[in-house]
mmCIF file of C-alpha atoms in Angstrom:
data_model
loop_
_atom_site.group_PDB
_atom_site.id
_atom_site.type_symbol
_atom_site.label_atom_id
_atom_site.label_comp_id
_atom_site.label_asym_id
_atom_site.label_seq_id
_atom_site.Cartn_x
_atom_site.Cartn_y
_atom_site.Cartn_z
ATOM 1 C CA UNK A 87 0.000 0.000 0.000
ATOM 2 C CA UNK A 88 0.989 3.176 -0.581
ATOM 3 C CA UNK A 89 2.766 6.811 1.248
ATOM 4 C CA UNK A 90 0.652 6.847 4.818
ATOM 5 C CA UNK A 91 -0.844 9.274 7.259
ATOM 6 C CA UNK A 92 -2.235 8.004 10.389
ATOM 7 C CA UNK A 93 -4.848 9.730 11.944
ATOM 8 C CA UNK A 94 -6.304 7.365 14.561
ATOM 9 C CA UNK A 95 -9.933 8.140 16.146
ATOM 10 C CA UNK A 96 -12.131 5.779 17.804
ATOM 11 C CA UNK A 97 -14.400 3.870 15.759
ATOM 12 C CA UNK A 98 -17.920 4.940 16.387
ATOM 13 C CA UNK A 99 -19.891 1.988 18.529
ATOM 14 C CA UNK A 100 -22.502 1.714 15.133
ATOM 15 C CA UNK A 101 -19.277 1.356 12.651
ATOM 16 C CA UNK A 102 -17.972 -1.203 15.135
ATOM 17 C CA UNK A 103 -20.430 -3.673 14.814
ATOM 18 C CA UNK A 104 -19.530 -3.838 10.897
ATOM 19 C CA UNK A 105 -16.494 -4.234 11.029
ATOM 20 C CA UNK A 106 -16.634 -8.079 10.990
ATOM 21 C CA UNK A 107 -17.967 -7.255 7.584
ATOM 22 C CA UNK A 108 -15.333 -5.300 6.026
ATOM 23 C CA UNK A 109 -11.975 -6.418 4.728
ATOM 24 C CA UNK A 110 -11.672 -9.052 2.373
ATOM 25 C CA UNK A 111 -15.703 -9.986 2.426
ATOM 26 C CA UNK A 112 -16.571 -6.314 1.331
ATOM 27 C CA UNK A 113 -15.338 -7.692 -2.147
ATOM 28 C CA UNK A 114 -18.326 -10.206 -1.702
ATOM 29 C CA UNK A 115 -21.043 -8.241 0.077
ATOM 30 C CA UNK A 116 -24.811 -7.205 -1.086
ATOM 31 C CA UNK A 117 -24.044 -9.661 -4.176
ATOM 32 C CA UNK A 118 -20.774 -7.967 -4.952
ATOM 33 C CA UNK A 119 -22.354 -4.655 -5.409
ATOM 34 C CA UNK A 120 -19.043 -2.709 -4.289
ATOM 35 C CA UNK A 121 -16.355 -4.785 -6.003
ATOM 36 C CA UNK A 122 -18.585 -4.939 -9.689
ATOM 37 C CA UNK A 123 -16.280 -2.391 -12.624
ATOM 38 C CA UNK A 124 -20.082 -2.509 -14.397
ATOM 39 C CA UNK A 125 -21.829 -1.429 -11.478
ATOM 40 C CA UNK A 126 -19.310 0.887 -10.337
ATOM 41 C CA UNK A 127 -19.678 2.500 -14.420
ATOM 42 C CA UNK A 128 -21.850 5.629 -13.728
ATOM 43 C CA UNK A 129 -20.318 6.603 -11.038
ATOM 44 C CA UNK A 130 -16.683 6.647 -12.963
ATOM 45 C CA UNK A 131 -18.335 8.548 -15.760
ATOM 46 C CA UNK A 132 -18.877 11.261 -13.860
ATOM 47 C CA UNK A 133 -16.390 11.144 -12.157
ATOM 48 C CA UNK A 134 -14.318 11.704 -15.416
ATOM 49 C CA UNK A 135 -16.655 13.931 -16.332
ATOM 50 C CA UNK A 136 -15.815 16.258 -13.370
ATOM 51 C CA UNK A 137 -11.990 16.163 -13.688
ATOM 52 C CA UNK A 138 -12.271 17.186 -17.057
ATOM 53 C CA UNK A 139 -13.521 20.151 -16.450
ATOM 54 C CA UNK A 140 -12.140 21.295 -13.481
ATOM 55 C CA UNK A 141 -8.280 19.962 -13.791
ATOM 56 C CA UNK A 142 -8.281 18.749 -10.000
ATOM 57 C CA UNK A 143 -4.190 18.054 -8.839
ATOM 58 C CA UNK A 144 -6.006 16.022 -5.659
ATOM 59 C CA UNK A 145 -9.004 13.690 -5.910
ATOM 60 C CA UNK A 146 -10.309 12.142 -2.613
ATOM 61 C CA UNK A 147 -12.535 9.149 -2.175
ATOM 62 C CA UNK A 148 -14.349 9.995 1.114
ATOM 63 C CA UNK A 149 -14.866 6.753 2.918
ATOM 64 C CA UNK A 150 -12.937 4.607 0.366
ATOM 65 C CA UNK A 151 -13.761 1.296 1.859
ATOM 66 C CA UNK A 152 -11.278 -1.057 0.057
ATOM 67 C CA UNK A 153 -9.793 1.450 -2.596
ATOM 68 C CA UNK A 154 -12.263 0.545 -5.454
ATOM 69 C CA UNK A 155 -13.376 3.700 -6.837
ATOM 70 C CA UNK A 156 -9.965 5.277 -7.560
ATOM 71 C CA UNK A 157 -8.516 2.183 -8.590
ATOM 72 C CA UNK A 158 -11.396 1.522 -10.955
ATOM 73 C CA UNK A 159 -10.571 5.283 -11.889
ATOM 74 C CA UNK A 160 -6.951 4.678 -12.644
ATOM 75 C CA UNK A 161 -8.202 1.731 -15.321
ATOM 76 C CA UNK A 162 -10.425 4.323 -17.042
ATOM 77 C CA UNK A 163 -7.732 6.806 -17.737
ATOM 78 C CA UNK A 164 -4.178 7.977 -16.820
ATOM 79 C CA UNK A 165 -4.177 10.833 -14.421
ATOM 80 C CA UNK A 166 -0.062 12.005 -14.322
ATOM 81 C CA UNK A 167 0.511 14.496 -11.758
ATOM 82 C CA UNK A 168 -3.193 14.096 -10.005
ATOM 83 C CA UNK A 169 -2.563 12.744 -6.066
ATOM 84 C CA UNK A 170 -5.315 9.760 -5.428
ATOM 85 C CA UNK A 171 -6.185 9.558 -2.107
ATOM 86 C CA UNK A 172 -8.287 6.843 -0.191
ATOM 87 C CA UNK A 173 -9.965 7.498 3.276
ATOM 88 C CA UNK A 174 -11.445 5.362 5.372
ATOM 89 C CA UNK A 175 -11.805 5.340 9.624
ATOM 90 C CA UNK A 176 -11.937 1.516 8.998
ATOM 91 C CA UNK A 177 -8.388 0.063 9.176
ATOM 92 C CA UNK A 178 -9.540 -3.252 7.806
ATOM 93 C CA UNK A 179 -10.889 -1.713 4.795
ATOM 94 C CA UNK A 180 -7.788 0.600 3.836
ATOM 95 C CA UNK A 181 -5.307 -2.609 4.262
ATOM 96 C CA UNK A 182 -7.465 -4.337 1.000
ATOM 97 C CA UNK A 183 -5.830 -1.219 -1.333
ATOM 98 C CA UNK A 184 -3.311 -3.071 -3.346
ATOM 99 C CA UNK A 185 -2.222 0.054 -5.499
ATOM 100 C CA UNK A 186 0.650 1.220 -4.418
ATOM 101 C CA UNK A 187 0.220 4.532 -6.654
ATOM 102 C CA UNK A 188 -2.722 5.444 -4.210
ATOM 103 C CA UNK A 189 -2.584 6.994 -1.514
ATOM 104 C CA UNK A 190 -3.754 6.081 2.367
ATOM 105 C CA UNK A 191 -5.269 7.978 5.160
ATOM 106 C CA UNK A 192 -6.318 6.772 8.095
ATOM 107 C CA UNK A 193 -9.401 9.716 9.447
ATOM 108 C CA UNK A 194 -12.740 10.172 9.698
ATOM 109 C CA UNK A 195 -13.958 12.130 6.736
ATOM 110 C CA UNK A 196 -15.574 14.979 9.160
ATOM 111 C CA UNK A 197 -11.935 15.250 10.388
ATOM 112 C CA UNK A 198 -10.547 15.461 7.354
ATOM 113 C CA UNK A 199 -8.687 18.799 6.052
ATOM 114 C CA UNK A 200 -7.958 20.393 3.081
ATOM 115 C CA UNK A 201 -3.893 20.677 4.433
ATOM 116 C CA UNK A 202 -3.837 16.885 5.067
ATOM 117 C CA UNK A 203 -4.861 16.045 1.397
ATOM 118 C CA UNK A 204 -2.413 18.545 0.092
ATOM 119 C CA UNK A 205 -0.356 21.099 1.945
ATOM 120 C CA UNK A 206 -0.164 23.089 -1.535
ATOM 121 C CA UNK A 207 -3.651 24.093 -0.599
ATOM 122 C CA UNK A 208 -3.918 23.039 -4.715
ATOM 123 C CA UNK A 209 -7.146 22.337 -6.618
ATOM 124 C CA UNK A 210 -8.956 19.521 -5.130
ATOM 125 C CA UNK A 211 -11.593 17.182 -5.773
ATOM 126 C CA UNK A 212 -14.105 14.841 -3.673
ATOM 127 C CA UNK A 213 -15.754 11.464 -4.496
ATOM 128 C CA UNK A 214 -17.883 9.078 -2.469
ATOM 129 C CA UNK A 215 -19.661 6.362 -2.936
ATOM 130 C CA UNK A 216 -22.695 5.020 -0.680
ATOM 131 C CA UNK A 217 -21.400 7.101 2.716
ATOM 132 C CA UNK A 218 -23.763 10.316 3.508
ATOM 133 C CA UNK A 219 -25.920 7.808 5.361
ATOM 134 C CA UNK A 220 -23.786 6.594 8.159
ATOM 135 C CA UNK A 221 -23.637 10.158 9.578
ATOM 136 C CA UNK A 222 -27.548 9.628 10.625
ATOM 137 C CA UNK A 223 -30.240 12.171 10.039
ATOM 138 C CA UNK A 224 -28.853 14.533 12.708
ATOM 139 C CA UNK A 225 -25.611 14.599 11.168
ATOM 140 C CA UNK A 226 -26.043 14.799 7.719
ATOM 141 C CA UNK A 227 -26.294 18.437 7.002
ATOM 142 C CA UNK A 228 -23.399 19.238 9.312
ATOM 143 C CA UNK A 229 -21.098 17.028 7.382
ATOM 144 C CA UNK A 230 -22.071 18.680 4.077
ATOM 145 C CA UNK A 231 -21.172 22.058 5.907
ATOM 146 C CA UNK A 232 -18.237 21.045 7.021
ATOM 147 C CA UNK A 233 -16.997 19.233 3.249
ATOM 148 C CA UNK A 234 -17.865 22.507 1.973
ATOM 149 C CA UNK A 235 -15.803 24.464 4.140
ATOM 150 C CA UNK A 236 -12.864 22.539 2.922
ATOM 151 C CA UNK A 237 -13.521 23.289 -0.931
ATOM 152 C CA UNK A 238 -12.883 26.675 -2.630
ATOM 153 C CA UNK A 239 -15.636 27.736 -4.815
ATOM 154 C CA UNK A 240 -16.227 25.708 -8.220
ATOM 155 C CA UNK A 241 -14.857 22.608 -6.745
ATOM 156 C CA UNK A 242 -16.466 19.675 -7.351
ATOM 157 C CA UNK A 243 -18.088 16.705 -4.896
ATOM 158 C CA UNK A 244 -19.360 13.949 -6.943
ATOM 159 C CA UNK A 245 -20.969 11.079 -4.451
ATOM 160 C CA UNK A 246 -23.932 8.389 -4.858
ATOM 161 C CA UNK A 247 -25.722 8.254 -2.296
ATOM 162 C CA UNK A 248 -29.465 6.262 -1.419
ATOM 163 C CA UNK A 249 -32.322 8.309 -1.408
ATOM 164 C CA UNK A 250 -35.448 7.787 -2.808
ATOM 165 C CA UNK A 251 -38.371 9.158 -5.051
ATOM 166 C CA UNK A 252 -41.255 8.567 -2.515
ATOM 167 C CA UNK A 253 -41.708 9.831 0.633
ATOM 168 C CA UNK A 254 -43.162 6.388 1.319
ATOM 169 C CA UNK A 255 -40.070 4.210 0.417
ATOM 170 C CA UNK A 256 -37.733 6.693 2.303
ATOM 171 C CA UNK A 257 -39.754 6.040 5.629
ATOM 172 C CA UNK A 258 -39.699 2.108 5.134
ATOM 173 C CA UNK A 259 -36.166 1.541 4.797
ATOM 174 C CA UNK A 260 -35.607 4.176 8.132
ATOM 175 C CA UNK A 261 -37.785 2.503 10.183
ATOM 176 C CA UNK A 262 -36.012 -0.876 9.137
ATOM 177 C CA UNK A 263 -32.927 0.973 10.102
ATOM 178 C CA UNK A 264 -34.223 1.540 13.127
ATOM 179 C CA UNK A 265 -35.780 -1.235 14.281
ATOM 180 C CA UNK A 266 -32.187 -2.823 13.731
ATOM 181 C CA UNK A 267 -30.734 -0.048 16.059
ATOM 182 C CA UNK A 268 -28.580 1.004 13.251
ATOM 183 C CA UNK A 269 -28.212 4.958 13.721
ATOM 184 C CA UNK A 270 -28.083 5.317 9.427
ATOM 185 C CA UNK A 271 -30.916 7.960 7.563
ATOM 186 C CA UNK A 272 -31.942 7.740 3.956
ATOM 187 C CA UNK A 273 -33.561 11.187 2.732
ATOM 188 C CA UNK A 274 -35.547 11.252 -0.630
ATOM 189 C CA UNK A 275 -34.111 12.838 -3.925
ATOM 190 C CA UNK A 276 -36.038 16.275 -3.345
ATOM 191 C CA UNK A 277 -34.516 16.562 0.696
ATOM 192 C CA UNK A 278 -31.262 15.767 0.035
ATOM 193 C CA UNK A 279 -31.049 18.102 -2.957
ATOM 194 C CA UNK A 280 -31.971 21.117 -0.318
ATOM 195 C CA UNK A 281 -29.689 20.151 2.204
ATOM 196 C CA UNK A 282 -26.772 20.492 -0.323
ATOM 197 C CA UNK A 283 -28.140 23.348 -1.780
ATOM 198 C CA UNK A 284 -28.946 25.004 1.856
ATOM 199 C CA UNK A 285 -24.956 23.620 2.741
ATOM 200 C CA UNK A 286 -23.418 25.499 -0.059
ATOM 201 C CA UNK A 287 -23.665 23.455 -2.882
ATOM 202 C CA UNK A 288 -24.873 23.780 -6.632
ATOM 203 C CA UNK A 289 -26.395 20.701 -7.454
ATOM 204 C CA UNK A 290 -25.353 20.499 -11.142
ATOM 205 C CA UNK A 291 -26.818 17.080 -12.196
ATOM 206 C CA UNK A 292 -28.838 14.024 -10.896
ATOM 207 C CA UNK A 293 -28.313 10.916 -12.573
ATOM 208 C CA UNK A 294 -29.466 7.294 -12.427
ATOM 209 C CA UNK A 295 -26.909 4.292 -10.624
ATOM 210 C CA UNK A 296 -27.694 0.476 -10.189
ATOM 211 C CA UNK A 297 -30.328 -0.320 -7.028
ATOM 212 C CA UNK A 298 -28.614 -2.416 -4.561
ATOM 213 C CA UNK A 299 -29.856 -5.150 -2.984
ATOM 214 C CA UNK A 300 -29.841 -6.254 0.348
ATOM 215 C CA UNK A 301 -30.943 -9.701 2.063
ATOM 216 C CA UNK A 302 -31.887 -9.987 5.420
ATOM 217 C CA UNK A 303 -28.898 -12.478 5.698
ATOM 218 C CA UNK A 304 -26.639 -9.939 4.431
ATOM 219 C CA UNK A 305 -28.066 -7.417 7.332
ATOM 220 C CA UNK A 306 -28.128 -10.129 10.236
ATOM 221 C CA UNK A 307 -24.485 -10.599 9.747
ATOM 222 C CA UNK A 308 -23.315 -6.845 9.195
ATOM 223 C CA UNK A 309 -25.401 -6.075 12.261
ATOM 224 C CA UNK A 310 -25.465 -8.780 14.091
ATOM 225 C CA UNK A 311 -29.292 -9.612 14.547
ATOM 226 C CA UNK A 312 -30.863 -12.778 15.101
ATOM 227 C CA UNK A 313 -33.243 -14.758 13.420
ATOM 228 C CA UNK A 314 -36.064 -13.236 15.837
ATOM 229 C CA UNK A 315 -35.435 -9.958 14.731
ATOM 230 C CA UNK A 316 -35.398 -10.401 11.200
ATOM 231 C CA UNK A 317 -38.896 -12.039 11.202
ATOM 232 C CA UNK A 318 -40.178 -9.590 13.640
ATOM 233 C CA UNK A 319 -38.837 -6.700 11.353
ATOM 234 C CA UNK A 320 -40.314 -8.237 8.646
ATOM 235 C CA UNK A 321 -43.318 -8.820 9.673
ATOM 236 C CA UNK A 322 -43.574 -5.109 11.262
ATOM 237 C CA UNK A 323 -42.176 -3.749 7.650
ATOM 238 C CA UNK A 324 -45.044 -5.583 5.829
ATOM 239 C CA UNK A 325 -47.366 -4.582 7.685
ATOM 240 C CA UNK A 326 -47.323 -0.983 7.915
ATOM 241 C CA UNK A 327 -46.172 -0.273 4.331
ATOM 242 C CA UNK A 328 -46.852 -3.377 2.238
ATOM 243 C CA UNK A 329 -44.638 -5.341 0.141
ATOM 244 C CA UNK A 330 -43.427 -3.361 -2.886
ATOM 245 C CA UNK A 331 -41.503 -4.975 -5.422
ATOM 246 C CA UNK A 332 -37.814 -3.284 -5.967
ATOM 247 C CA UNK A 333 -38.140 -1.970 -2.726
ATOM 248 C CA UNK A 334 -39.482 -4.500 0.071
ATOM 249 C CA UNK A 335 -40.406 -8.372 -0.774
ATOM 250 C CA UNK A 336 -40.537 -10.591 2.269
ATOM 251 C CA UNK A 337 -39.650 -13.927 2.367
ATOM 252 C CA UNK A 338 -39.622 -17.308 4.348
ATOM 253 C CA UNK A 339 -36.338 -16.500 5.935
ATOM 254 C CA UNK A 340 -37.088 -12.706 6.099
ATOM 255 C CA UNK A 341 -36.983 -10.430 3.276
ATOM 256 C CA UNK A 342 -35.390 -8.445 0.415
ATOM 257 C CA UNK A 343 -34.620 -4.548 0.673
ATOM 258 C CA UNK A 344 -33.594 -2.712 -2.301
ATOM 259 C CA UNK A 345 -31.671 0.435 -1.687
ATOM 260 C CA UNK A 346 -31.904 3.331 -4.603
ATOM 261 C CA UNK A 347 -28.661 5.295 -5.623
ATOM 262 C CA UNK A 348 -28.484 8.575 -7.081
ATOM 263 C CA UNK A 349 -25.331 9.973 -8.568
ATOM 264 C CA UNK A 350 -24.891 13.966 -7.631
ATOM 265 C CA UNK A 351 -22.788 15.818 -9.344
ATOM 266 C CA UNK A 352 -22.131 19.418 -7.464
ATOM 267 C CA UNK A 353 -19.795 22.255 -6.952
ATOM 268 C CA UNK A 354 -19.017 24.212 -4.158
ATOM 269 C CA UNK A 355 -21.001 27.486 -4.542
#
């Protein structure tokens, strides 16, 4: 792995319980969603997209997870000159990079700085992939505040994030959150396009990113739930919303949740 910086905070209790799940077995997880170049496609686009117009010398993946994004990036295109930088808060995650031309740090990404990435204060850019939503509902809007505050004007932030068309589908998938005392929020399109806007950002395009799926035995291991809760979440789930196919199916051995990414492209107002 690559050049190092180690930051070290304590892992909050919520990203604790996961990280059984990261590591090696992220490359397997939700059907392979976050190890898939296809999958991962959009998201690259525009990514590309963005660096072509705005010439960034530093682009940061904001909760890297194993390093896929930027390596992906590197396939797609050579980049001389431009620093690549993973972070991650999970150790276990970071140690899966294998590309030694990319860049490690060690931080929480509401701890991160614009001087850590690059003491030549020079053009930067962020990317993220599937992270907004660990920060909760309460923390959500102060993260965006605090990303913007470490961009100069015209930078960009491209990240996909789940949200969700309908009220309705937004308010399942929380409450199933909840009910597995997982401290994660999922807004719909039309909130989370205020918050940025109401943080400081211009939100320059929406566009469209593969669904991903997760199975009940997916969550019971990442969160460490027994059999009793899954069947009593299900059960709760389907009966105050209703099974809706590509969102919520239940099942014999508990159920199927579908989780909707939207790539946003903004800038830093």
């Amino acid at each position: 792995m690559g050049e190092q910086h180690w930051k070290i905070k304590s892992i909050d209790p919520g990203i604790a319980r996961e990280i059984g799940f990261h590591g090696s077995h992220w490359h397997t997880a939700h059907g392979g969603y976050f190890a898939n170049s296809t999958i991962a496609r959009p998201l690259i686009s525009a990514l590309k997209d963005a660096i072509a117009i705005s010439s960034p010398a530093v682009v940061a993946d904001l909760g890297a997870g194993t390093g896929f994004i930027l390596s992906e990036l590197r396939m797609h295109g050579q980049y001389p000159g431009v620093r690549l930088i993973n972070v991650d808060i999970s150790e276990r995650q970071l140690e899966k990079g294998v590309d030694s031309r990319i860049l490690s740090l060690h931080v929480s990404i509401d701890e991160i700085t614009r001087e850590v990435l690059d003491p030549g204060n020079r053009p930067l850019l962020f990317v993220m992939r599937s992270v907004l939503h660990y920060f909760g509902h309460k923390g959500l809007r102060p993260l965006l505040a605090y990303l913007r505050s470490q961009m100069k004007t015209g930078e960009f932030f491209v990240h996909q994030t789940i949200c969700f068309e309908q009220e309705c589908d937004a308010q399942r998938i929380n409450l199933l959150f909840q009910r597995m005392r997982v401290n994660k929020w999922f807004p719909t399109v039309s909130e989370l396009s205020t918050y940025l806007r109401e943080e400081g950002w211009t939100v320059e395009r929406i566009s469209p990113a593969p669904n991903i799926l997760a199975t009940s035995q997916d969550l019971a291991e990442r969160y460490q739930l027994g059999k009793k809760d899954i069947y009593r979440i299900r059960d709760e789930i389907s009966q105050l919303y209703g099974e809706a196919p590509g969102m919520f199916v239940a099942t014999p051995d508990g159920f199927y949740e579908y989780g909707h990414f939207k790539i946003f492209t903004c800038r830093a107002t």
